[in-house]
PDB file of C-alpha atoms in Angstrom:
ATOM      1  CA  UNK A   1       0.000   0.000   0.000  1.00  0.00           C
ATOM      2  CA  UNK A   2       2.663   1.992   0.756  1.00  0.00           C
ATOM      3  CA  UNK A   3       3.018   4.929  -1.841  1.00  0.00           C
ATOM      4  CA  UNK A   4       0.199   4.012  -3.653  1.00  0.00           C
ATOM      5  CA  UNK A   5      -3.299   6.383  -4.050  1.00  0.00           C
ATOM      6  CA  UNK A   6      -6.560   5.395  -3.515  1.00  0.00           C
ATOM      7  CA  UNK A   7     -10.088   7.274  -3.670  1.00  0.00           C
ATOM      8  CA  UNK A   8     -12.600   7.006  -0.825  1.00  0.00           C
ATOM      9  CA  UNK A   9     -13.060   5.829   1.850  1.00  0.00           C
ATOM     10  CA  UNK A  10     -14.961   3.798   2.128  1.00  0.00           C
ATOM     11  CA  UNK A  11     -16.040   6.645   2.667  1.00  0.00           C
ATOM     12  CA  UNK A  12     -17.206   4.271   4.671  1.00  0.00           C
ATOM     13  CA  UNK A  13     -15.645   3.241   5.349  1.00  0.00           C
ATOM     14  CA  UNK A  14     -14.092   6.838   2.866  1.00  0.00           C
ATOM     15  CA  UNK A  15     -16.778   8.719   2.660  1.00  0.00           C
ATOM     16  CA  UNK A  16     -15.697  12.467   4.252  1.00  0.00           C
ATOM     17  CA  UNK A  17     -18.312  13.523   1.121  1.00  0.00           C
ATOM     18  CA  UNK A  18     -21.275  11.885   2.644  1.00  0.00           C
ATOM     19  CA  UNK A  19     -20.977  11.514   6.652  1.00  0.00           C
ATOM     20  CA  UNK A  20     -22.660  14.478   7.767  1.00  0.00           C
ATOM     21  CA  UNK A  21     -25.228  13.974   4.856  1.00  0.00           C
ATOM     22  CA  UNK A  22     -25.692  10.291   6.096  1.00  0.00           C
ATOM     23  CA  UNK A  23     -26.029  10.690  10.068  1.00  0.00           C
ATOM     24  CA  UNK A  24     -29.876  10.061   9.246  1.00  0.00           C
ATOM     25  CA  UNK A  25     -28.677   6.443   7.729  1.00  0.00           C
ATOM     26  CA  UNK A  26     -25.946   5.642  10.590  1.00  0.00           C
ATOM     27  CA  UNK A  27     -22.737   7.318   8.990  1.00  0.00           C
ATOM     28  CA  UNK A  28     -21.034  10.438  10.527  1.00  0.00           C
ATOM     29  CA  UNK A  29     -18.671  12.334   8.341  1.00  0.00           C
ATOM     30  CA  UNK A  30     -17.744  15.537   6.638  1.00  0.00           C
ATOM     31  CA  UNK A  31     -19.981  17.177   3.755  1.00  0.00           C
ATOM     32  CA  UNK A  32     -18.629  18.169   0.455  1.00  0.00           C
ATOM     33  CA  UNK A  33     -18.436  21.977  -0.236  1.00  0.00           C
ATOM     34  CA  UNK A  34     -21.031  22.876  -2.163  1.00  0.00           C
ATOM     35  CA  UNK A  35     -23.335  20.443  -0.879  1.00  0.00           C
ATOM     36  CA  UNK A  36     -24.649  22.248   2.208  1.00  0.00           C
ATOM     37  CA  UNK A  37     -21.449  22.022   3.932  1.00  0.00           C
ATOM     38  CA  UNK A  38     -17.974  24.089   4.932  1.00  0.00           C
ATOM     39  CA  UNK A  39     -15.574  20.709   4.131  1.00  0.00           C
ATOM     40  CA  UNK A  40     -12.604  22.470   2.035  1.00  0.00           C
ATOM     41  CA  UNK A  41      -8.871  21.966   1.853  1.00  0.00           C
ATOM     42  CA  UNK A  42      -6.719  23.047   4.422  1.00  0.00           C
ATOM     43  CA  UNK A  43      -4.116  21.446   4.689  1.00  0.00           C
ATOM     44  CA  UNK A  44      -0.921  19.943   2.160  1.00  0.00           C
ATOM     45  CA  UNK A  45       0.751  17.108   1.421  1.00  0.00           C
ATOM     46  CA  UNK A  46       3.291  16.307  -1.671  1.00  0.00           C
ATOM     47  CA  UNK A  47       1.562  16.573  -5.013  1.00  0.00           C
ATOM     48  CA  UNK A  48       0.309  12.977  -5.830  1.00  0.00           C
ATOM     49  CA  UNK A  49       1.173  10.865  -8.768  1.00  0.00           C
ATOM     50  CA  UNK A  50      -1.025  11.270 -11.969  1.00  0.00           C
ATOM     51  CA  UNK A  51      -2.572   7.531 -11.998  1.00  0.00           C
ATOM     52  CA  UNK A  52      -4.002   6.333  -8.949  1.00  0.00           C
ATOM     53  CA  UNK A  53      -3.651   2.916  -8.379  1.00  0.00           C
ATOM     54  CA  UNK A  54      -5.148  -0.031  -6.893  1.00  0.00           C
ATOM     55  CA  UNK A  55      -3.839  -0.061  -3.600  1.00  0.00           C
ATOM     56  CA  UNK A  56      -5.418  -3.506  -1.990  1.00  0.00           C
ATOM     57  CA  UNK A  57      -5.173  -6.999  -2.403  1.00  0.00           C
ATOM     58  CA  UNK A  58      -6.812 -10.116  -0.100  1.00  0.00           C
ATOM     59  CA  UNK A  59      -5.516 -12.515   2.265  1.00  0.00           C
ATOM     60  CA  UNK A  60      -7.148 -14.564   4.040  1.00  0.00           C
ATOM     61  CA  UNK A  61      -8.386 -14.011   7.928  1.00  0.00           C
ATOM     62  CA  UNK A  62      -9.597 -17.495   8.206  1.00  0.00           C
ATOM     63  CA  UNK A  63     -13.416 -16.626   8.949  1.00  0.00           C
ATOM     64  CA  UNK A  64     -15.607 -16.382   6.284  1.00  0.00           C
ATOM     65  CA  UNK A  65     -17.370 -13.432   8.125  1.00  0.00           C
ATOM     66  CA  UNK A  66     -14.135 -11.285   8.633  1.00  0.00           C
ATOM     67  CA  UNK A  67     -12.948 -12.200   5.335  1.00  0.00           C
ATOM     68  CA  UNK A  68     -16.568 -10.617   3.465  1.00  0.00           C
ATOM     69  CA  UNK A  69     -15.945  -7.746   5.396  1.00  0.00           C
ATOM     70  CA  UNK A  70     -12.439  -6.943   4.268  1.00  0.00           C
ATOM     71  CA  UNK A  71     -13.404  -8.001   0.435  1.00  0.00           C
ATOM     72  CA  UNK A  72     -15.783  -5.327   0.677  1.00  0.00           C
ATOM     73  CA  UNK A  73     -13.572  -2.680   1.773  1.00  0.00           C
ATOM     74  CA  UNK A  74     -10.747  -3.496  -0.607  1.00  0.00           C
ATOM     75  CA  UNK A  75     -13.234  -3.603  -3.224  1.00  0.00           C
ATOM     76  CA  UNK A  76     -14.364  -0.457  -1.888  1.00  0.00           C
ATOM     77  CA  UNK A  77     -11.148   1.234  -1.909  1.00  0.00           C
ATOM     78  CA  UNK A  78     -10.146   0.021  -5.206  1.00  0.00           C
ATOM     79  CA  UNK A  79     -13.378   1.203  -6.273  1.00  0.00           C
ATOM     80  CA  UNK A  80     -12.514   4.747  -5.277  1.00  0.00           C
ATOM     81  CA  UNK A  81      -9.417   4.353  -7.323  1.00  0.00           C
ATOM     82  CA  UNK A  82     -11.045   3.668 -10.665  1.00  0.00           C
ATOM     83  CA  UNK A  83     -13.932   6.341  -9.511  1.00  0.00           C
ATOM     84  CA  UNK A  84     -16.085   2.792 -10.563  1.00  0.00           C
ATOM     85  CA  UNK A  85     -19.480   2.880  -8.454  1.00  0.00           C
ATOM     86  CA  UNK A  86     -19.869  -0.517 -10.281  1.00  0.00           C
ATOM     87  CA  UNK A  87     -16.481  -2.011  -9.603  1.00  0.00           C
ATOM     88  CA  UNK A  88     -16.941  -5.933  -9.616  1.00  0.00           C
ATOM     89  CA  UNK A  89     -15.643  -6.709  -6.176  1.00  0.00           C
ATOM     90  CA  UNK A  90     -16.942  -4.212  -4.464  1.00  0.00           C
ATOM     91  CA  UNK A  91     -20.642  -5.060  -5.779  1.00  0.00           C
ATOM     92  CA  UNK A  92     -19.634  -8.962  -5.365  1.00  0.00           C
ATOM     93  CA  UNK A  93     -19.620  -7.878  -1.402  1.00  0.00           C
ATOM     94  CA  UNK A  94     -21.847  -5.575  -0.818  1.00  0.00           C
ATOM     95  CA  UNK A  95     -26.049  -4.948  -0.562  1.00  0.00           C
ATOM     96  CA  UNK A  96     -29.030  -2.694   0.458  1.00  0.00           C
ATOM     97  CA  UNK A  97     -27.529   0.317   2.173  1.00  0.00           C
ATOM     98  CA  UNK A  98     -23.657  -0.306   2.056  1.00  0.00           C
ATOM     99  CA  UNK A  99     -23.518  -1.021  -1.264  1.00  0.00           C
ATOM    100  CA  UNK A 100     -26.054   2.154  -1.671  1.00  0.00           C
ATOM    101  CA  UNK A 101     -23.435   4.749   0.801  1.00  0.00           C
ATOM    102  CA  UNK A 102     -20.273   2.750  -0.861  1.00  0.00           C
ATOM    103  CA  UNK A 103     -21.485   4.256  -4.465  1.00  0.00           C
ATOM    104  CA  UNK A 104     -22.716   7.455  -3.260  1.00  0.00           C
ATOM    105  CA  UNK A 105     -19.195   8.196  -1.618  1.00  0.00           C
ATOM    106  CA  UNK A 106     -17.545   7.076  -4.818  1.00  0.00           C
ATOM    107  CA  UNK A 107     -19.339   9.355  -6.699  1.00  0.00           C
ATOM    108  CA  UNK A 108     -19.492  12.357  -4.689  1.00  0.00           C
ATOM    109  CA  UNK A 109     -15.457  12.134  -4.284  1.00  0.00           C
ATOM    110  CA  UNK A 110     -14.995  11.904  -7.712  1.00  0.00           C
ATOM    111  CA  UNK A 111     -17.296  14.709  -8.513  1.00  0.00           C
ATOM    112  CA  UNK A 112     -15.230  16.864  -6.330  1.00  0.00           C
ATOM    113  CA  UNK A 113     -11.678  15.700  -7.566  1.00  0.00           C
ATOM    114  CA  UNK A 114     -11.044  14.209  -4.276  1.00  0.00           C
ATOM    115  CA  UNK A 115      -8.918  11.130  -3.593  1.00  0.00           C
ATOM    116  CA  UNK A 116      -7.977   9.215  -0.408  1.00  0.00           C
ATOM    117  CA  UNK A 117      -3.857   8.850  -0.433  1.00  0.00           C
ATOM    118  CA  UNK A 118      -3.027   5.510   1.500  1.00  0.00           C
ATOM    119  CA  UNK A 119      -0.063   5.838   3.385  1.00  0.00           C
ATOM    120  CA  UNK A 120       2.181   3.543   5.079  1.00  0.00           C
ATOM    121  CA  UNK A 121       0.884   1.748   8.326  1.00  0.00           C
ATOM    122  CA  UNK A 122      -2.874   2.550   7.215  1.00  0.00           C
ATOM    123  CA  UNK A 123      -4.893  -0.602   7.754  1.00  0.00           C
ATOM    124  CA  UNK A 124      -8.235  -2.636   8.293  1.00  0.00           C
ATOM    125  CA  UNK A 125      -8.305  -3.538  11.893  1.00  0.00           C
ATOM    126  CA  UNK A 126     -11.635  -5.639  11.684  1.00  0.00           C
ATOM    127  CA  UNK A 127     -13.057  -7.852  14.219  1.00  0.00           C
ATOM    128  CA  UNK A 128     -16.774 -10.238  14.456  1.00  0.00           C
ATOM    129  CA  UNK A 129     -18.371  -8.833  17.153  1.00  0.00           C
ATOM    130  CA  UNK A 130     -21.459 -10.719  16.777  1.00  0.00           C
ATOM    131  CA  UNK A 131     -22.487 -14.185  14.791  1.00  0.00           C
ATOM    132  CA  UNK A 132     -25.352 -15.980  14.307  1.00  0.00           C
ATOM    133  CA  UNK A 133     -25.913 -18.747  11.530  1.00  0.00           C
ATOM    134  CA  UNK A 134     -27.506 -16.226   9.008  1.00  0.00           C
ATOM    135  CA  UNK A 135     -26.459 -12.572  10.348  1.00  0.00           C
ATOM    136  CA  UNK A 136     -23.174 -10.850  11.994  1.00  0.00           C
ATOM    137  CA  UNK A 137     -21.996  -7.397  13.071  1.00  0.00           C
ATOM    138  CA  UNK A 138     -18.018  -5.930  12.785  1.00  0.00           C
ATOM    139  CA  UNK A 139     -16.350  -3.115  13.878  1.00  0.00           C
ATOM    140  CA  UNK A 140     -13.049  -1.666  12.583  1.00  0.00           C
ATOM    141  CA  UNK A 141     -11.368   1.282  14.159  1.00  0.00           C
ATOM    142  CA  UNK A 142      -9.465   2.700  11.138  1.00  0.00           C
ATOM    143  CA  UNK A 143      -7.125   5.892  11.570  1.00  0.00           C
ATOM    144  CA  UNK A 144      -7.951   7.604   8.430  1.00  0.00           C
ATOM    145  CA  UNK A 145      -4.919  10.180   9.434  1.00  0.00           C
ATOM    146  CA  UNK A 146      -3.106   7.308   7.410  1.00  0.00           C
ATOM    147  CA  UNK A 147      -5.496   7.449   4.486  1.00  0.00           C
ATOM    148  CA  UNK A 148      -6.163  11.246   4.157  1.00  0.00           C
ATOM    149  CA  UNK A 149      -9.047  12.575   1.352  1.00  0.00           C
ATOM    150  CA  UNK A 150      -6.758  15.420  -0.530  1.00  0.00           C
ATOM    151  CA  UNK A 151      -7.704  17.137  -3.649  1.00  0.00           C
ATOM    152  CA  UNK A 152      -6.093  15.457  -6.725  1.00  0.00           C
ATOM    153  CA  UNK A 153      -5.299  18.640  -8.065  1.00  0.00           C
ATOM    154  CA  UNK A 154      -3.485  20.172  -5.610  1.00  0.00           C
ATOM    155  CA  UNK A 155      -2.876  17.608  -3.157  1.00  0.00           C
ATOM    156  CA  UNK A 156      -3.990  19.700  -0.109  1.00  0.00           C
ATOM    157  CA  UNK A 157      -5.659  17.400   2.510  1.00  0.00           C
ATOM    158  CA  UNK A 158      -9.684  18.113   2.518  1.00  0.00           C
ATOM    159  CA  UNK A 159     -10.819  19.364   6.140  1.00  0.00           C
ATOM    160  CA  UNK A 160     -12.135  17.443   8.262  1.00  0.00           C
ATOM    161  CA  UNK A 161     -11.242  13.830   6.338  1.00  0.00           C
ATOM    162  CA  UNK A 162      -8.753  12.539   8.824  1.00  0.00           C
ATOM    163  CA  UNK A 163      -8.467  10.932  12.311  1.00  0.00           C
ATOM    164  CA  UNK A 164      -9.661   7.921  13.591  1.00  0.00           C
ATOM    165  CA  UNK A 165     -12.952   5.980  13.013  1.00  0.00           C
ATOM    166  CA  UNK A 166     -15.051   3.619  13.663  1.00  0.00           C
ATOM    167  CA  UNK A 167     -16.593   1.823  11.590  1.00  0.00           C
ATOM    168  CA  UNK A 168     -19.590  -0.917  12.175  1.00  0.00           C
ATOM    169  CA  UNK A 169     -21.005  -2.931   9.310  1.00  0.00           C
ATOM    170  CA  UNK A 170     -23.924  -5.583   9.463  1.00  0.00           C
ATOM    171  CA  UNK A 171     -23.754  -8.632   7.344  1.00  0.00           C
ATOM    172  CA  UNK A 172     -26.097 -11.320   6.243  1.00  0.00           C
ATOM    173  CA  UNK A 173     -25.576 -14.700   4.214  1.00  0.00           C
ATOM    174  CA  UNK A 174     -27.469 -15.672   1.121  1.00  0.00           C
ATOM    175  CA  UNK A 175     -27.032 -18.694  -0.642  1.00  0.00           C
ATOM    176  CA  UNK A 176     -23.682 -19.523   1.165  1.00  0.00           C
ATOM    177  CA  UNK A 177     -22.173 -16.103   0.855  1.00  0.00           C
ATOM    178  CA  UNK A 178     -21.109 -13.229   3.221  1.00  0.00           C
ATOM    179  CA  UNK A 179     -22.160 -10.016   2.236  1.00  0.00           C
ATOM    180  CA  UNK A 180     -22.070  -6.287   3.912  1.00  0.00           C
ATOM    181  CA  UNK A 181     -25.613  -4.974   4.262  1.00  0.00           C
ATOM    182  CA  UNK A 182     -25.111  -1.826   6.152  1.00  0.00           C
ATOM    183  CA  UNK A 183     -22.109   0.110   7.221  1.00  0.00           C
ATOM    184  CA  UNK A 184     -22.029   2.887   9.800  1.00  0.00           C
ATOM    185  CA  UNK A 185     -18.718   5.401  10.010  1.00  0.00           C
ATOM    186  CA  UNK A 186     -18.208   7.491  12.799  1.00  0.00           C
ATOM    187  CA  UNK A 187     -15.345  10.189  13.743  1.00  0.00           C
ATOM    188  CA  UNK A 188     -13.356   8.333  16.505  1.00  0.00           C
ATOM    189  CA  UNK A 189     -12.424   5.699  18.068  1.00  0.00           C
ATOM    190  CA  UNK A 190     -14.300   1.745  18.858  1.00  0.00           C
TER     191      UNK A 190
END
């Protein structure tokens, strides 16, 4: 991941576009300028290389629950890359409202020129915090001061798109497979 650029975020999960818009669906996060909110860049970082890249790739966890989860955040995040609302793997993992907020954030980055820039020691820290033969719940605390939204442009960090969160995500299995239903992301910590 290291050196590589990704767009969010996922989001969430990612998603510093659409938090504050989604607090009536479970997500907390900023609102894109020119959307009804103040979220602008403040901040700098190194200009950013012209092709983002696919930052993500899967291993294993060894439980088919935890391992859904973190195929739909890479696909998410590669998503964000391509600026692909319909990117295979992230619509292989994904229903109902997650898959719903996961496009949504996608788009409304890549509207505003924003990326997410993954940076070294960034990472999904996911854990099963419930089970049941059909249905589970996750968490992840993420510190998105490792994955920073930044305009593409410029490469100044957007306001208010950094810091840690937390991010809880409700899954269900049809047919066999583990998929993400809904995903809440809010500022801090688990």
């Amino acid at each position: 991941m290291k050196g590589s650029r990704t767009m969010v975020l996922v989001g969430l999960l990612a998603a510093a576009g659409l938090v504050a818009a989604a607090c009536s669906s479970g997500a907390s996060e900023p609102v894109p300028a020119g959307s009804g909110g103040s979220a602008r860049a403040s901040a700098t970082r190194p200009a950013a290389s012209p092709s983002p890249k696919p930052s993500s790739t899967f291993r294993s966890t060894e439980d088919p629950i935890n391992d859904a989860y973190v195929q739909f955040w890479l696909g998410f995040m590669n998503a964000q890359s391509w600026a692909q609302s319909n990117y295979p793997s992230l619509v292989n993992h994904a229903t109902g409202q997650a898959l719903a907020w996961a496009q949504e954030t996608i788009r409304a980055d890549s509207t505003y020129g924003w990326v997410r820039d993954v940076q070294s020691g960034y990472g999904i820290n996911s854990h099963v915090t419930r089970r049941s033969a059909d249905t589970a719940q996750v968490t992840d605390a993420q510190d998105w001061t490792l994955w920073p939204l930044v305009v593409d442009k410029t490469g100044q960090i957007v306001s208010g798109s950094t810091g840690r969160r937390c991010i809880t995500a409700g899954l269900s299995r049809r047919n066999s497979v583990w998929t993400v239903d809904t995903i809440v992301v809010a500022q801090g910590g688990c």
